Amino acid sequence: MNYTELSVATQDVMPNKGVLFFKSGLSDFIQVGEPIQNEDGLTFVGKLDECGDTFCPNCSRKLVKNGSLESTLKHVAIGGIHTNIRVSYARFRCLNIDCQFNTRSQSIPFKADGYRITKPLKEYTEKLLSYGLTLKAVAWLTGLDKMTVKSIHKSLLLSKFTTDGKTLIKPERQAKYLAIDEFKLHDGHKYATAIIDWETGYILYLAHGKKKAVVFEFMDHIGDEWMSKVEAVACDMNSDFEEAFKGRYPKLDIVYDRFHIIKNFNDKVVSEIRKDEQRRLAEEGSPEAAKLLKNSRYILMSKRSTLVQKDEDARKDKLVSTAGEIFNTPEIKAHGGNEVWYDELLEENKLFFTIDLVKDLLDQAYNSHDEVEMCVRLEEIIDICKATKNSHFIWFARLLYRHLRGIYTFAKYGISTGKLEGINNKIKTERRKGYGYPDDEYFFLRLMELSRKAS
């Protein structure tokens, strides 16, 4: 069958000039008559090839033809035009009056199971979905309804990540390290928890909530033998995660994420002290000194090496943003004077000098590959923070002391939740790209596939 010529006789009369001939991929389909073109695209009319003798599955007697039926199936688009296949097929009847089997129809070999589409169209749809296209985009390209596309994709993902459509598959490999973190699922403070294989980045488990129950469900799912070979788990300072893992596997090491420690120091210590000092100077009648602290948050949080690099960029007139004529956007170059400003801040206030000292010691601690050395650095930071008698520094000292073991184990394993944070960003993008997914099961399956593509 071809999509352009009407019959063998027509082909003999009409020269093959400017005509493309190709196989349809539809076995047993014989095209009859001209294609019908309307607002739905092209419809190719035809029938199934004649089948041989057919026998009753109940009494084994020969069946006789008893009329025909017609079905229209969506097919792969041609040159951007959506196509349909309208096919006639035979209906059979058993002549044995005592047989409970009445009639049966000739099967359409190219019809996709469960859908009124052809197998080539289903395969093409699955291929488009594998490229990461949205449901809406695939629906537009194939001419299918968006919910049909979703159904095809979900069935494909279920076959890939479940054993029977209900039970999640076991991890593909034995993991040495895990990482766990929660992410926002829906508005209204609804969260879910993701657990990944730290080395591959593969999502191993997803569940609603961010409590101990999620960890227990995960451990029950994978079993004690697999879990006993895991050495460490990277997480934030959520005590529920630690208690759940350590409660069942006491030898398992918990590694607190470096990013959360640094973020706590910047947000709860650096920012708050800067605000306190700015208010104090304004109240004491030192507006110029208070003005120096304005917009200094980034300067105080940065490493000196970062400030030096920015000053070097300024000396080289490095562009931060190019100018544009269409929207009249200005040219922006790197600003200098960062290190000088930083030194002025340190000279003005002893607390800022202590901030600089703690930042340097934290950097040294996290560059250590020895647990004892890192622990000594952290204890030194705790003593310095307590000596300031500043409430914000004292809060940070308590934070380090309460989580000391989970922090210095970083020196042994060097793992963090960084990979999981990257996946969380992809999760946000995936959710926005699809304008939200009300079917959480389908969304979780998409995320499991996404993590394997991202790795």
Coordinates of C-alpha atoms in Angstrom, one line a residue:
M1 CA 0.0 0.0 0.0
N2 CA 1.1 3.6 -0.7
Y3 CA -0.5 6.8 0.3
T4 CA -0.6 8.5 -3.1
E5 CA -1.8 6.2 -5.9
L6 CA -5.3 4.9 -6.1
S7 CA -4.8 1.5 -7.8
V8 CA -2.5 -0.5 -10.0
A9 CA -4.5 0.6 -13.1
T10 CA -4.1 4.3 -12.1
Q11 CA -0.4 3.9 -11.6
D12 CA -0.1 2.5 -15.2
V13 CA -1.8 5.6 -16.6
M14 CA -0.4 8.2 -14.2
P15 CA 3.4 8.8 -14.5
N16 CA 5.4 8.6 -11.3
K17 CA 6.4 12.2 -11.6
G18 CA 6.7 14.1 -8.3
V19 CA 5.2 11.2 -6.4
L20 CA 6.6 9.4 -3.3
F21 CA 6.0 5.8 -2.7
F22 CA 6.7 4.2 0.7
K23 CA 5.5 1.3 2.9
S24 CA 2.8 2.1 5.4
G25 CA 4.0 -0.4 8.0
L26 CA 0.4 -1.7 8.2
S27 CA 0.4 -5.4 7.5
D28 CA -2.6 -6.9 5.8
F29 CA -4.1 -3.5 4.9
I30 CA -5.3 -3.0 1.3
Q31 CA -6.1 0.6 0.3
V32 CA -9.3 1.1 -1.7
G33 CA -10.3 4.3 -3.4
E34 CA -9.0 7.9 -2.9
P35 CA -7.9 9.3 0.4
I36 CA -10.6 11.6 2.0
Q37 CA -9.3 15.0 3.1
N38 CA -11.2 17.1 5.6
E39 CA -10.6 19.2 8.7
D40 CA -9.4 16.1 10.6
G41 CA -6.7 15.5 8.0
L42 CA -6.4 12.6 5.5
T43 CA -8.4 9.4 5.9
F44 CA -7.2 6.3 4.0
V45 CA -9.9 3.8 3.3
G46 CA -9.2 0.1 2.9
K47 CA -9.9 -3.4 4.1
L48 CA -8.0 -6.2 5.7
D49 CA -6.5 -8.9 3.5
E50 CA -8.7 -12.0 3.2
C51 CA -8.0 -14.5 6.0
G52 CA -8.0 -18.3 5.6
D53 CA -10.5 -20.7 7.2
T54 CA -11.5 -19.6 10.7
F55 CA -12.8 -22.1 13.3
C56 CA -14.9 -21.7 16.3
P57 CA -12.8 -21.6 19.5
N58 CA -15.6 -23.3 21.4
C59 CA -16.8 -26.2 19.2
S60 CA -14.0 -26.2 16.6
R61 CA -16.4 -26.0 13.7
K62 CA -15.7 -23.8 10.6
L63 CA -17.0 -20.3 10.9
V64 CA -18.9 -18.6 8.1
K65 CA -18.6 -14.9 7.1
N66 CA -21.5 -12.9 8.5
G67 CA -21.1 -9.4 7.1
S68 CA -18.4 -6.8 7.9
L69 CA -17.5 -4.1 10.4
E70 CA -15.6 -0.8 10.0
S71 CA -13.2 0.9 12.3
T72 CA -11.3 4.2 12.1
L73 CA -7.8 4.4 13.7
K74 CA -5.5 7.3 14.0
H75 CA -2.2 6.9 12.2
V76 CA 1.2 8.6 12.0
A77 CA 1.0 12.1 10.4
I78 CA 2.4 12.6 6.9
G79 CA 4.2 15.9 6.3
G80 CA 2.5 17.5 9.3
I81 CA -1.0 16.3 8.2
H82 CA -2.8 14.1 10.6
T83 CA -4.0 10.8 9.1
N84 CA -6.6 8.1 9.8
I85 CA -7.0 4.6 8.6
R86 CA -10.6 3.5 8.0
V87 CA -10.5 -0.3 7.7
S88 CA -13.2 -2.8 6.9
Y89 CA -12.9 -6.3 8.5
A90 CA -15.0 -9.5 8.4
R91 CA -17.4 -10.8 11.0
F92 CA -18.0 -14.5 11.5
R93 CA -20.7 -16.7 12.9
C94 CA -20.8 -20.3 14.1
L95 CA -23.5 -22.5 12.4
N96 CA -23.8 -24.8 15.4
I97 CA -27.0 -23.8 17.0
D98 CA -26.0 -25.6 20.3
C99 CA -22.7 -23.6 20.5
Q100 CA -22.8 -20.7 23.0
F101 CA -20.2 -18.9 20.8
N102 CA -22.3 -16.6 18.5
T103 CA -20.0 -14.3 16.5
R104 CA -16.4 -13.1 16.3
S105 CA -14.6 -10.5 14.4
Q106 CA -11.4 -10.6 12.3
S107 CA -8.6 -9.1 14.4
I108 CA -6.8 -6.0 13.1
P109 CA -3.1 -6.8 13.4
F110 CA -1.9 -3.2 13.3
K111 CA -4.3 -1.9 16.0
A112 CA -2.6 -0.9 19.3
D113 CA -4.1 -2.8 22.3
G114 CA -6.4 -0.6 24.3
Y115 CA -6.4 2.4 21.9
R116 CA -8.1 3.3 18.7
I117 CA -4.8 4.0 17.0
T118 CA -2.3 2.1 15.0
K119 CA 0.8 0.4 16.4
P120 CA 3.2 2.7 14.4
L121 CA 1.5 5.8 15.9
K122 CA 1.8 4.4 19.5
E123 CA 5.5 3.7 18.9
Y124 CA 6.0 7.2 17.4
T125 CA 4.2 8.7 20.4
E126 CA 6.4 6.8 22.9
K127 CA 9.5 8.0 21.0
L128 CA 8.4 11.6 21.2
L129 CA 7.8 11.3 24.9
S130 CA 11.3 9.8 25.4
Y131 CA 12.7 13.0 24.1
G132 CA 11.1 14.9 27.0
L133 CA 8.4 16.7 25.1
T134 CA 5.3 17.8 27.0
L135 CA 2.0 16.0 26.8
K136 CA 0.6 19.0 25.0
A137 CA 3.4 19.1 22.4
V138 CA 3.1 15.3 21.7
A139 CA -0.7 15.6 21.4
W140 CA -0.3 18.4 18.8
L141 CA 2.3 16.5 16.8
T142 CA 0.3 13.2 16.8
G143 CA -3.3 14.5 16.7
L144 CA -4.1 12.5 19.8
D145 CA -6.0 13.7 22.9
K146 CA -3.7 14.8 25.7
M147 CA -5.1 12.3 28.1
T148 CA -4.5 9.5 25.6
V149 CA -0.9 10.6 25.3
K150 CA -0.7 10.6 29.1
S151 CA -2.2 7.1 29.3
I152 CA 0.4 5.8 26.8
H153 CA 3.2 7.4 28.7
K154 CA 2.0 6.2 32.1
S155 CA 1.7 2.6 30.8
L156 CA 5.2 2.8 29.4
L157 CA 6.6 4.1 32.7
L158 CA 4.7 1.5 34.7
S159 CA 6.2 -1.3 32.6
K160 CA 9.7 0.3 33.1
F161 CA 9.6 1.0 36.9
T162 CA 7.1 -1.6 38.3
T163 CA 7.0 -5.3 38.2
D164 CA 3.2 -5.7 37.9
G165 CA 1.9 -2.2 37.5
K166 CA 1.6 -1.9 41.3
T167 CA 4.9 -2.8 42.9
L168 CA 7.9 -0.5 42.4
I169 CA 11.0 -2.2 41.1
K170 CA 14.0 -2.9 43.3
P171 CA 17.1 -0.7 42.8
E172 CA 19.1 -1.5 39.7
R173 CA 22.4 -1.7 41.6
Q174 CA 23.8 -1.9 45.1
A175 CA 24.3 1.6 46.4
K176 CA 27.1 2.6 48.7
Y177 CA 25.8 6.0 49.6
L178 CA 22.3 7.4 49.7
A179 CA 21.0 11.0 49.8
I180 CA 17.5 12.0 51.0
D181 CA 15.7 15.3 50.9
E182 CA 12.1 16.6 50.7
F183 CA 10.7 18.8 47.9
K184 CA 7.5 20.8 47.5
L185 CA 4.9 18.8 45.7
H186 CA 1.9 21.1 45.6
D187 CA 1.0 24.5 47.0
G188 CA -0.4 24.5 50.5
H189 CA 2.7 23.0 52.2
K190 CA 2.3 19.6 50.6
Y191 CA 5.7 17.8 50.4
A192 CA 7.2 14.6 49.1
T193 CA 10.5 12.9 49.9
A194 CA 13.0 11.6 47.4
I195 CA 15.8 9.1 48.1
I196 CA 18.6 8.7 45.5
D197 CA 21.6 6.5 44.8
W198 CA 24.3 9.2 45.5
E199 CA 26.8 7.8 43.0
T200 CA 24.4 7.5 40.0
G201 CA 21.8 10.2 40.9
Y202 CA 19.0 7.7 40.2
I203 CA 15.8 8.2 42.2
L204 CA 15.2 5.0 44.1
Y205 CA 12.1 5.9 46.0
L206 CA 9.5 8.7 46.2
A207 CA 6.6 9.1 48.7
H208 CA 4.3 11.7 50.1
G209 CA 5.4 13.4 53.3
K210 CA 8.7 14.1 54.9
K211 CA 8.6 12.0 58.1
K212 CA 10.1 8.8 59.4
A213 CA 7.4 6.7 57.8
V214 CA 8.8 7.4 54.4
V215 CA 12.3 6.1 55.4
F216 CA 10.7 3.0 57.0
E217 CA 8.7 2.3 53.9
F218 CA 11.8 2.6 51.8
M219 CA 13.8 0.2 54.0
D220 CA 11.0 -2.3 54.0
H221 CA 10.8 -2.0 50.2
I222 CA 14.5 -2.8 49.5
G223 CA 15.2 -5.2 52.4
D224 CA 17.8 -5.6 55.1
E225 CA 20.4 -7.4 52.8
W226 CA 20.6 -4.4 50.4
M227 CA 20.4 -1.8 53.1
S228 CA 23.2 -3.5 55.2
K229 CA 25.7 -2.7 52.5
V230 CA 24.9 1.1 52.5
E231 CA 27.7 2.9 54.3
A232 CA 26.4 6.5 54.7
V233 CA 23.4 8.7 54.0
A234 CA 23.6 12.4 53.1
C235 CA 20.7 14.6 54.4
D236 CA 19.9 18.0 55.8
M237 CA 19.4 18.4 59.6
N238 CA 16.0 16.8 59.6
S239 CA 16.1 14.7 62.8
D240 CA 13.3 12.4 61.5
F241 CA 15.5 11.1 58.7
E242 CA 18.5 10.4 61.0
E243 CA 16.4 8.7 63.7
A244 CA 14.7 6.4 61.2
F245 CA 17.9 5.3 59.5
K246 CA 20.0 5.0 62.7
G247 CA 17.1 3.3 64.6
R248 CA 17.2 0.3 62.3
Y249 CA 20.9 0.4 61.2
P250 CA 23.0 1.9 64.0
K251 CA 26.3 1.4 62.1
L252 CA 25.1 3.6 59.2
D253 CA 26.8 7.0 59.1
I254 CA 24.8 10.2 58.7
V255 CA 26.5 13.0 56.8
Y256 CA 24.9 16.5 57.2
D257 CA 25.0 18.5 54.1
R258 CA 27.7 21.2 53.9
F259 CA 25.4 23.6 52.0
H260 CA 22.9 23.7 54.9
I261 CA 25.6 24.4 57.5
I262 CA 27.0 27.3 55.4
K263 CA 23.5 28.6 54.6
N264 CA 22.6 28.6 58.3
F265 CA 25.7 30.6 59.1
N266 CA 25.0 33.1 56.4
D267 CA 21.3 33.5 57.1
K268 CA 21.2 33.2 60.9
V269 CA 24.5 34.8 61.8
V270 CA 26.0 37.0 59.1
S271 CA 22.7 38.6 57.9
E272 CA 21.3 39.1 61.4
I273 CA 24.5 40.6 62.8
R274 CA 24.7 43.0 59.8
K275 CA 21.1 44.1 60.5
D276 CA 21.8 44.5 64.3
E277 CA 24.9 46.6 63.6
Q278 CA 23.2 48.8 61.1
R279 CA 20.4 49.5 63.5
R280 CA 22.8 50.2 66.3
L281 CA 24.9 52.7 64.3
A282 CA 21.8 54.5 63.1
E283 CA 20.5 54.8 66.7
E284 CA 24.0 56.0 67.9
G285 CA 24.0 58.8 65.3
S286 CA 26.5 57.4 62.9
P287 CA 24.6 57.5 59.6
E288 CA 27.8 57.2 57.5
A289 CA 28.9 54.1 59.2
A290 CA 25.4 52.6 58.9
K291 CA 25.4 53.5 55.2
L292 CA 28.6 51.5 54.7
L293 CA 26.7 48.4 55.8
K294 CA 23.9 48.9 53.3
N295 CA 24.0 46.2 50.5
S296 CA 27.0 44.6 52.2
R297 CA 25.3 41.2 52.7
Y298 CA 27.0 39.6 49.7
I299 CA 30.4 41.1 50.6
L300 CA 30.3 39.7 54.2
M301 CA 29.2 36.2 53.0
S302 CA 31.8 35.9 50.2
K303 CA 35.3 34.4 50.6
R304 CA 38.2 36.8 50.1
S305 CA 39.3 34.8 47.1
T306 CA 35.9 35.5 45.5
L307 CA 36.2 39.2 46.2
V308 CA 39.8 39.3 44.7
Q309 CA 38.5 37.5 41.6
K310 CA 35.7 40.1 41.2
D311 CA 38.2 43.0 41.5
E312 CA 40.4 41.3 38.9
D313 CA 37.4 41.1 36.6
A314 CA 36.7 44.8 37.1
R315 CA 40.3 45.7 36.2
K316 CA 39.9 43.7 33.0
D317 CA 36.6 45.5 32.2
K318 CA 34.8 42.1 32.1
L319 CA 31.2 42.4 30.9
V320 CA 28.4 41.2 33.2
S321 CA 25.7 42.0 30.7
T322 CA 26.0 43.3 27.1
A323 CA 24.0 46.3 25.8
G324 CA 21.0 45.8 23.6
E325 CA 19.3 48.3 21.2
I326 CA 15.9 46.6 21.0
F327 CA 15.0 47.1 24.6
N328 CA 17.5 49.8 25.4
T329 CA 19.4 47.6 27.9
P330 CA 22.6 49.1 29.2
E331 CA 26.1 47.6 29.2
I332 CA 27.1 46.4 32.7
K333 CA 30.7 45.8 33.7
A334 CA 32.1 44.1 36.8
H335 CA 32.4 46.4 39.8
G336 CA 35.7 46.8 41.7
G337 CA 36.6 47.8 45.2
N338 CA 35.1 44.7 46.8
E339 CA 38.2 43.7 48.8
V340 CA 38.8 47.3 50.0
W341 CA 35.1 47.5 51.1
Y342 CA 35.4 44.2 52.9
D343 CA 38.6 45.3 54.8
E344 CA 36.8 48.5 55.9
L345 CA 33.9 46.5 57.3
L346 CA 36.4 44.3 59.3
E347 CA 38.2 47.3 60.7
E348 CA 34.9 48.9 61.8
N349 CA 33.5 46.0 63.7
K350 CA 35.0 43.1 65.7
L351 CA 32.0 40.9 65.1
F352 CA 32.7 41.2 61.3
F353 CA 36.3 40.2 62.0
T354 CA 35.0 37.1 63.9
I355 CA 32.7 36.3 60.9
D356 CA 35.7 36.4 58.6
L357 CA 37.6 34.1 61.0
V358 CA 34.8 31.6 61.3
K359 CA 34.3 31.5 57.5
D360 CA 38.0 30.7 57.1
L361 CA 38.0 28.0 59.7
L362 CA 34.8 26.4 58.1
D363 CA 36.6 26.4 54.8
Q364 CA 39.6 24.7 56.4
A365 CA 37.4 22.1 58.1
Y366 CA 35.6 21.1 54.9
N367 CA 38.9 20.8 53.1
S368 CA 40.1 18.3 55.6
H369 CA 40.1 14.6 54.8
D370 CA 40.6 13.5 58.4
E371 CA 37.7 13.2 60.8
V372 CA 39.8 14.1 63.9
E373 CA 41.3 17.2 62.2
M374 CA 37.8 18.3 61.0
C375 CA 36.4 17.8 64.5
V376 CA 39.2 19.9 66.1
R377 CA 38.4 22.7 63.6
L378 CA 34.7 22.6 64.4
E379 CA 35.4 22.6 68.2
E380 CA 37.6 25.6 67.7
I381 CA 34.8 27.4 65.8
I382 CA 32.4 26.5 68.7
D383 CA 34.7 28.1 71.2
I384 CA 35.2 31.2 69.2
C385 CA 31.4 31.6 68.7
K386 CA 30.8 31.2 72.4
A387 CA 33.5 33.7 73.3
T388 CA 31.8 36.5 71.4
K389 CA 28.8 36.3 73.8
N390 CA 26.7 37.3 70.8
S391 CA 23.3 35.5 70.6
H392 CA 23.6 34.7 66.9
F393 CA 27.1 33.2 67.3
I394 CA 26.0 31.3 70.3
W395 CA 23.0 29.8 68.3
F396 CA 25.4 28.7 65.6
A397 CA 27.8 27.1 68.2
R398 CA 24.9 25.1 69.6
L399 CA 23.9 24.0 66.1
L400 CA 27.4 22.7 65.4
Y401 CA 27.7 21.0 68.8
R402 CA 24.3 19.2 68.5
H403 CA 25.2 17.9 65.0
L404 CA 29.0 17.5 65.4
R405 CA 29.3 13.9 64.5
G406 CA 27.1 14.2 61.4
I407 CA 29.1 17.2 60.3
Y408 CA 32.7 15.9 60.7
T409 CA 31.8 12.5 59.0
F410 CA 32.0 14.6 55.8
A411 CA 35.8 14.3 56.0
K412 CA 35.5 10.5 55.7
Y413 CA 32.9 10.3 52.9
G414 CA 32.9 13.7 51.1
I415 CA 29.2 13.3 50.2
S416 CA 26.4 15.9 50.3
T417 CA 22.8 16.4 49.1
G418 CA 24.1 18.5 46.2
K419 CA 23.1 16.0 43.5
L420 CA 19.6 15.8 45.0
E421 CA 19.3 19.6 45.2
G422 CA 20.1 19.6 41.4
I423 CA 17.4 17.0 40.9
N424 CA 15.0 19.1 43.0
N425 CA 15.6 22.0 40.5
K426 CA 14.7 19.7 37.7
I427 CA 11.6 18.6 39.6
K428 CA 10.5 22.2 39.8
T429 CA 11.1 22.7 36.1
E430 CA 9.2 19.5 35.2
R431 CA 6.2 20.6 37.3
R432 CA 6.1 24.0 35.8
K433 CA 6.6 22.6 32.3
G434 CA 3.5 20.5 32.7
Y435 CA 1.6 23.2 34.5
G436 CA 1.3 20.8 37.4
Y437 CA 0.4 17.1 37.5
P438 CA -2.8 16.2 39.5
D439 CA -1.9 12.5 39.1
D440 CA 1.0 12.2 41.7
E441 CA 1.7 8.6 40.7
Y442 CA 2.3 9.6 37.1
F443 CA 4.4 12.6 38.2
F444 CA 6.6 10.4 40.4
L445 CA 7.1 8.0 37.5
R446 CA 8.2 10.9 35.3
L447 CA 10.7 12.0 38.0
M448 CA 12.2 8.5 38.2
E449 CA 12.7 8.6 34.4
L450 CA 14.0 12.2 34.5
S451 CA 16.7 11.3 37.1
R452 CA 18.0 8.5 34.8
K453 CA 18.2 10.9 31.9
A454 CA 20.0 13.6 34.0
S455 CA 22.7 11.2 35.2

